mmCIF file of N, CA and C in Angstrom:
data_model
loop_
_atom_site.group_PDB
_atom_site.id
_atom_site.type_symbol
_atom_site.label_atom_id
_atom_site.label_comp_id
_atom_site.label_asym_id
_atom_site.label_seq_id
_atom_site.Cartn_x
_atom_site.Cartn_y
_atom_site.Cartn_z
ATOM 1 N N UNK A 8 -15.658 -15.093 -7.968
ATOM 2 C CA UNK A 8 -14.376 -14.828 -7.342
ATOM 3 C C UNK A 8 -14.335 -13.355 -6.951
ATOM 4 N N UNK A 9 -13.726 -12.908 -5.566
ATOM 5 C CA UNK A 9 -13.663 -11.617 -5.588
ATOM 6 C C UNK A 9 -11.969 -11.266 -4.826
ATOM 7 N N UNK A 10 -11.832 -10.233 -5.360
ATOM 8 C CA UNK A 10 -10.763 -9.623 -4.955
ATOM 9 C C UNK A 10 -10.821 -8.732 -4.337
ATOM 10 N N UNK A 11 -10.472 -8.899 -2.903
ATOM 11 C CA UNK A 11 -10.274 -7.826 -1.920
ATOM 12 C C UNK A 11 -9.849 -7.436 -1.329
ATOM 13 N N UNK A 12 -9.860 -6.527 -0.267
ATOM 14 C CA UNK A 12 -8.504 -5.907 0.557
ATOM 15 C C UNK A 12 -8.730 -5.585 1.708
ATOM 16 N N UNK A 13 -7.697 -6.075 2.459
ATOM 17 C CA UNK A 13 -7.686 -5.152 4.045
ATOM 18 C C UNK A 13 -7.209 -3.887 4.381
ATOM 19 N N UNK A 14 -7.924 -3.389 5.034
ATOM 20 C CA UNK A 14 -7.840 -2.448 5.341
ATOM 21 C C UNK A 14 -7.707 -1.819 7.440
ATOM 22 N N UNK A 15 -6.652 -0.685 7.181
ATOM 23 C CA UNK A 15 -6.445 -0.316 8.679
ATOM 24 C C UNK A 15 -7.311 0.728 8.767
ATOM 25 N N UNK A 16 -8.270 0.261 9.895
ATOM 26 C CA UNK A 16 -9.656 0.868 10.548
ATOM 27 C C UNK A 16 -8.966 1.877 11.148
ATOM 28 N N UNK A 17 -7.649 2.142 11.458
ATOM 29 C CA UNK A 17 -6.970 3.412 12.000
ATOM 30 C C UNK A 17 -6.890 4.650 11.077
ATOM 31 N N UNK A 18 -6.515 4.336 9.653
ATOM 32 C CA UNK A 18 -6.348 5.423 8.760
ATOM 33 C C UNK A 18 -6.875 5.188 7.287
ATOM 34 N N UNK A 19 -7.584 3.937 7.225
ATOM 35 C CA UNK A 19 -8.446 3.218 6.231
ATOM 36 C C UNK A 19 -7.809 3.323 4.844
ATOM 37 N N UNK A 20 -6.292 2.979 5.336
ATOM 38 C CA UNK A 20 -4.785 2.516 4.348
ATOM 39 C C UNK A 20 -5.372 1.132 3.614
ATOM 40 N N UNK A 21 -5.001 0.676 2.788
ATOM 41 C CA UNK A 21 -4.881 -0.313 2.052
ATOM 42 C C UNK A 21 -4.053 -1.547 2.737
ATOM 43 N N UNK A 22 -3.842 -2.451 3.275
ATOM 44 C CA UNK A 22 -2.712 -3.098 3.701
ATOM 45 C C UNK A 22 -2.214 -4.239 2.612
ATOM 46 N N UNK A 23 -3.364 -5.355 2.243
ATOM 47 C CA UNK A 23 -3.250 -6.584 1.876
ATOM 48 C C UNK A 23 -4.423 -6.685 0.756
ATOM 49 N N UNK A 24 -4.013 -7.353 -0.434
ATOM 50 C CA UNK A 24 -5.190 -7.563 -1.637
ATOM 51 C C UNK A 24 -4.663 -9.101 -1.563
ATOM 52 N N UNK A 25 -6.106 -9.819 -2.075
ATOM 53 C CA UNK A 25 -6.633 -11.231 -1.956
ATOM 54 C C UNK A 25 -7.131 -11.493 -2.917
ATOM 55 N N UNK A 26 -7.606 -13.227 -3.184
ATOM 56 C CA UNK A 26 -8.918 -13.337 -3.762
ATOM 57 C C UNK A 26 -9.109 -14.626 -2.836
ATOM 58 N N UNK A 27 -10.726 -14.468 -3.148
ATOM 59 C CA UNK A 27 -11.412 -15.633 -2.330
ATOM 60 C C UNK A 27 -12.743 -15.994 -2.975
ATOM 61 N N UNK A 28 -13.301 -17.124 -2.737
ATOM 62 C CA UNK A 28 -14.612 -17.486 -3.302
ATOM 63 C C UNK A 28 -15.804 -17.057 -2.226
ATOM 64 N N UNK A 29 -15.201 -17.365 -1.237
ATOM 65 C CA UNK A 29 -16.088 -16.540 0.448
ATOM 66 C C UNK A 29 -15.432 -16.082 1.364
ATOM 67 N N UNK A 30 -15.887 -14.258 1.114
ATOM 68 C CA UNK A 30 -15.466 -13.453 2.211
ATOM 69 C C UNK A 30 -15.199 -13.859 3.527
ATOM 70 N N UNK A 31 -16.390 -13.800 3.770
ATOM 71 C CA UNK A 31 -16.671 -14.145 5.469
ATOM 72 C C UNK A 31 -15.648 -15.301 5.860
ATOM 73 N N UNK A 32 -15.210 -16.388 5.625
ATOM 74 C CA UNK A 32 -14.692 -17.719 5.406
ATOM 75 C C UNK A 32 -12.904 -17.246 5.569
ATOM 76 N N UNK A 33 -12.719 -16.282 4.884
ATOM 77 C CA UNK A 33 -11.290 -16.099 4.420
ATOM 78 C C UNK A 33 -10.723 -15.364 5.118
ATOM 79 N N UNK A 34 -11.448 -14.161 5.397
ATOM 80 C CA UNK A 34 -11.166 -13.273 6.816
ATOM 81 C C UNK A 34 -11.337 -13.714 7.976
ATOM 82 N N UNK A 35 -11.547 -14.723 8.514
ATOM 83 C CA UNK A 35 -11.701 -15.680 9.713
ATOM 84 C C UNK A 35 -10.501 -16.441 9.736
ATOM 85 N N UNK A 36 -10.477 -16.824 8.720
ATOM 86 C CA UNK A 36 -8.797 -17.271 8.218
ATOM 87 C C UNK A 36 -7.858 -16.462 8.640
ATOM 88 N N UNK A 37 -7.555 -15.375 8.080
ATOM 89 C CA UNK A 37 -6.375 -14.251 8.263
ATOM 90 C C UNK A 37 -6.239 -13.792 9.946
ATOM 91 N N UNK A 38 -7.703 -14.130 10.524
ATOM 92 C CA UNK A 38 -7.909 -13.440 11.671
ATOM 93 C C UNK A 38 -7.011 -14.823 12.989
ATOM 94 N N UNK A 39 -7.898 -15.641 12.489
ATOM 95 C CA UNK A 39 -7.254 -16.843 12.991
ATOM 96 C C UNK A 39 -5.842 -16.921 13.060
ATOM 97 N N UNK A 40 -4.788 -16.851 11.935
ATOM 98 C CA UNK A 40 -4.457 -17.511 11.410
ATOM 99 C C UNK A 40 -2.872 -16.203 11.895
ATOM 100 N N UNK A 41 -3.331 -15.297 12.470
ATOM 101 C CA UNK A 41 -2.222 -14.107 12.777
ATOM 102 C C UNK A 41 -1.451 -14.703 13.382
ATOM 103 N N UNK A 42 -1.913 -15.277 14.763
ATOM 104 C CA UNK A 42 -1.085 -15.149 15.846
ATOM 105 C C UNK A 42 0.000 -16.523 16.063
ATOM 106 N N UNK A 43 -0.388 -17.078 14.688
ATOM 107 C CA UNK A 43 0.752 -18.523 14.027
ATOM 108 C C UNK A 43 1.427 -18.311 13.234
ATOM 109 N N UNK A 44 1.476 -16.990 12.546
ATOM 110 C CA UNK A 44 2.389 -16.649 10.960
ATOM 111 C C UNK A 44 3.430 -15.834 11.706
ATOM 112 N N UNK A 45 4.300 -15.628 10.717
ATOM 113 C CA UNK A 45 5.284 -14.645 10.773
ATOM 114 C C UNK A 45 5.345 -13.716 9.410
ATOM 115 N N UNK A 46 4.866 -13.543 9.317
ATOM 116 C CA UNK A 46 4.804 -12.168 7.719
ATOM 117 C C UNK A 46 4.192 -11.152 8.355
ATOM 118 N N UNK A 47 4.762 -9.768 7.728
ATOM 119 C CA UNK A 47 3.900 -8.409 7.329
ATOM 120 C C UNK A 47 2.762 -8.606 7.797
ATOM 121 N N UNK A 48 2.010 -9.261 6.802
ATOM 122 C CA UNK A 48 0.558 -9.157 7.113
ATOM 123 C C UNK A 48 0.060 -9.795 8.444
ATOM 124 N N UNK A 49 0.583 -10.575 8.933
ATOM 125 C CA UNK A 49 0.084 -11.417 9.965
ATOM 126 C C UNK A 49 0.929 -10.475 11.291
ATOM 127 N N UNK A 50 1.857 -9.949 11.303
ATOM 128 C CA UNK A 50 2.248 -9.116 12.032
ATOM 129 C C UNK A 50 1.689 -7.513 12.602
ATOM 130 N N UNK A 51 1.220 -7.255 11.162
ATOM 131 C CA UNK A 51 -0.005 -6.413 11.036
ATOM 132 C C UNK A 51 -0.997 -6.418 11.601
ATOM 133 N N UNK A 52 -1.817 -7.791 11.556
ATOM 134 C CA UNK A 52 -3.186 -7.609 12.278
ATOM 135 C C UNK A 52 -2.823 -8.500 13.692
ATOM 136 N N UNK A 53 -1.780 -9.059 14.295
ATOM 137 C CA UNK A 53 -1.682 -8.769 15.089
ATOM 138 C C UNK A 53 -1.469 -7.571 16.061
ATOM 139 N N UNK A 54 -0.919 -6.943 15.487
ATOM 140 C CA UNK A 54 -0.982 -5.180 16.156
ATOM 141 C C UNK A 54 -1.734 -4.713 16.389
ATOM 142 N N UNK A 55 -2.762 -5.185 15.050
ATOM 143 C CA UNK A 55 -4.689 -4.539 15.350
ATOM 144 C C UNK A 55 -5.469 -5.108 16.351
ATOM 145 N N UNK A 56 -4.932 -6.311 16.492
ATOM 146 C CA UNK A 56 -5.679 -7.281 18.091
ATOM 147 C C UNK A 56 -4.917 -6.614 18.620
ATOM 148 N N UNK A 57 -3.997 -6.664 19.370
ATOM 149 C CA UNK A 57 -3.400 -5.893 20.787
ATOM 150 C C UNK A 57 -4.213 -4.378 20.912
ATOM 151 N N UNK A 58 -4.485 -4.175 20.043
ATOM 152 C CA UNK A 58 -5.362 -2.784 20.229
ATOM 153 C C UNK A 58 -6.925 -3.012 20.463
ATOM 154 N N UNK A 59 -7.107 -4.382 20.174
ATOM 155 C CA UNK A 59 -8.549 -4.708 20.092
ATOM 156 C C UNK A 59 -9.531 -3.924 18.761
ATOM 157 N N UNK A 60 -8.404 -3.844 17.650
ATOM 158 C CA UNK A 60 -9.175 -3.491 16.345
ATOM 159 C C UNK A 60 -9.108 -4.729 15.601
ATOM 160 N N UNK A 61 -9.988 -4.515 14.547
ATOM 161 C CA UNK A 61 -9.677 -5.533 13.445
ATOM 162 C C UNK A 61 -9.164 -4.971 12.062
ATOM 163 N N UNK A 62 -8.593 -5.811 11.630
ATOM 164 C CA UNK A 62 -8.505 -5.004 9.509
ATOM 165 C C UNK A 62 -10.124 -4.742 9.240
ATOM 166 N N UNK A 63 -10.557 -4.038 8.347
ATOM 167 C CA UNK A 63 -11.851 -4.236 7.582
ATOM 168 C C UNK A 63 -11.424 -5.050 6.264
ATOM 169 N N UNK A 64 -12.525 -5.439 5.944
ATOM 170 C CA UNK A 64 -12.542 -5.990 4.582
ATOM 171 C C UNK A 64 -13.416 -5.373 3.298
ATOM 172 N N UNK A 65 -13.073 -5.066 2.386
ATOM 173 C CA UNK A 65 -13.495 -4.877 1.091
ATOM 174 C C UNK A 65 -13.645 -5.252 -0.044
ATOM 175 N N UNK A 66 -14.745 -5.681 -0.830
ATOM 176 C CA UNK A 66 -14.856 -6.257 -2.375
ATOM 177 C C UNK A 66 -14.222 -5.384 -3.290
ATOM 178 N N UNK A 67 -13.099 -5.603 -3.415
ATOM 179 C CA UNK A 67 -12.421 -4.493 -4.704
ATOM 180 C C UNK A 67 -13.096 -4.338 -6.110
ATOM 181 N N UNK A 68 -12.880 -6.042 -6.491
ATOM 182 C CA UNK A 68 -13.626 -6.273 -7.835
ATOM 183 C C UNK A 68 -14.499 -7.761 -7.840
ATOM 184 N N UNK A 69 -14.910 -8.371 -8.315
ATOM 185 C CA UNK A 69 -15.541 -9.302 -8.328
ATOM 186 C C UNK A 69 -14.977 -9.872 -10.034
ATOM 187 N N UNK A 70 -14.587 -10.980 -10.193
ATOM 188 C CA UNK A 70 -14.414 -11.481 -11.676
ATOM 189 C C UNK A 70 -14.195 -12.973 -11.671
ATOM 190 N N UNK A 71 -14.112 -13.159 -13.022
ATOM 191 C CA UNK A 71 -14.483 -14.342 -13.751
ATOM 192 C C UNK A 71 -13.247 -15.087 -12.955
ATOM 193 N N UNK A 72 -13.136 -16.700 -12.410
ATOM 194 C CA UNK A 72 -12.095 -17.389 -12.206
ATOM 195 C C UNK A 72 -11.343 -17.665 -12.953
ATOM 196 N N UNK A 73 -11.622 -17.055 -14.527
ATOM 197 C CA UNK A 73 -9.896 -17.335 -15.327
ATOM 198 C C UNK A 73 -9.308 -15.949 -15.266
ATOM 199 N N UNK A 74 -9.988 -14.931 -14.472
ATOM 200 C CA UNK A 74 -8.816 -13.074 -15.058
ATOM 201 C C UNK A 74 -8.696 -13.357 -13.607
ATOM 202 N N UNK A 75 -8.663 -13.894 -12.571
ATOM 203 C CA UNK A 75 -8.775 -13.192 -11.581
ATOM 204 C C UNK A 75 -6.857 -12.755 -11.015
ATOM 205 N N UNK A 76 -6.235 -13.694 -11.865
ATOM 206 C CA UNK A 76 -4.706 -13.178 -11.580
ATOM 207 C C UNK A 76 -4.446 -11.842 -12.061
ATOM 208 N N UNK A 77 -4.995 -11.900 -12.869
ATOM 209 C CA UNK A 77 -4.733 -10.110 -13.814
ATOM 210 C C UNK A 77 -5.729 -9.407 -12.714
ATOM 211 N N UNK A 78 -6.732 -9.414 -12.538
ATOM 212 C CA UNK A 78 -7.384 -8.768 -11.777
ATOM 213 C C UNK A 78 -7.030 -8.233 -10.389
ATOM 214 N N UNK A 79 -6.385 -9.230 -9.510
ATOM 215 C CA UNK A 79 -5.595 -9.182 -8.270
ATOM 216 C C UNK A 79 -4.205 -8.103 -8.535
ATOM 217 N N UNK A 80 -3.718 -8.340 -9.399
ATOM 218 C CA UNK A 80 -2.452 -7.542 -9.740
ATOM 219 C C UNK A 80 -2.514 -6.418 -9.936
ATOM 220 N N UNK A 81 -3.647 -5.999 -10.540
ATOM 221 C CA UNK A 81 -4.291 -4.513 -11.102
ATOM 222 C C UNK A 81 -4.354 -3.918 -10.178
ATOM 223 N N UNK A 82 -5.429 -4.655 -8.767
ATOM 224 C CA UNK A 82 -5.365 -3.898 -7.917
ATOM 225 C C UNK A 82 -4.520 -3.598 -6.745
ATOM 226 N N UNK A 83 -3.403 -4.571 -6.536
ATOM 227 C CA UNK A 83 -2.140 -4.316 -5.775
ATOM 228 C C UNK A 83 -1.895 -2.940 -7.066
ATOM 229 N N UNK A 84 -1.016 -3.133 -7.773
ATOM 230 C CA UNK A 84 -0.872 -2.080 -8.629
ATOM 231 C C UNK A 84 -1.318 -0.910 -8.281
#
């Protein structure tokens, strides 16, 4: 399991923490998945397409599938 985060390729801010079993898979998701949501986050990286950027993505932590709630929280935190 890993926990990770997006990030703005403009000022390489923190935006959004996750977990997922596959990166690649999940951020295709979020990427996809903008220009049908209405939240923050999906409002967010729509802004980054109109600019023709993307979020980056990052492995924060990697952990066991029973901490990974404590783990996710730590790192919003």
């Amino acid at each position: 399991m890993f926990i990770y985060g997006l990030f703005d390729p403009r000022n390489d801010q923190l935006r959004y923490v996750g977990k997922t079993t596959n990166l690649i898979k999940r951020f295709s998701k979020h990427i996809k998945n903008a220009p049908i949501e209405n939240t923050h986050k999906a409002n967010w990286i729509k802004s980054l397409l109109n600019l023709n950027l993307r979020p980056e993505i990052f492995v924060l932590q990697e952990t066991d599938d029973g901490d990974w709630k404590f783990d996710e929280q730590w790192n919003i935190a």
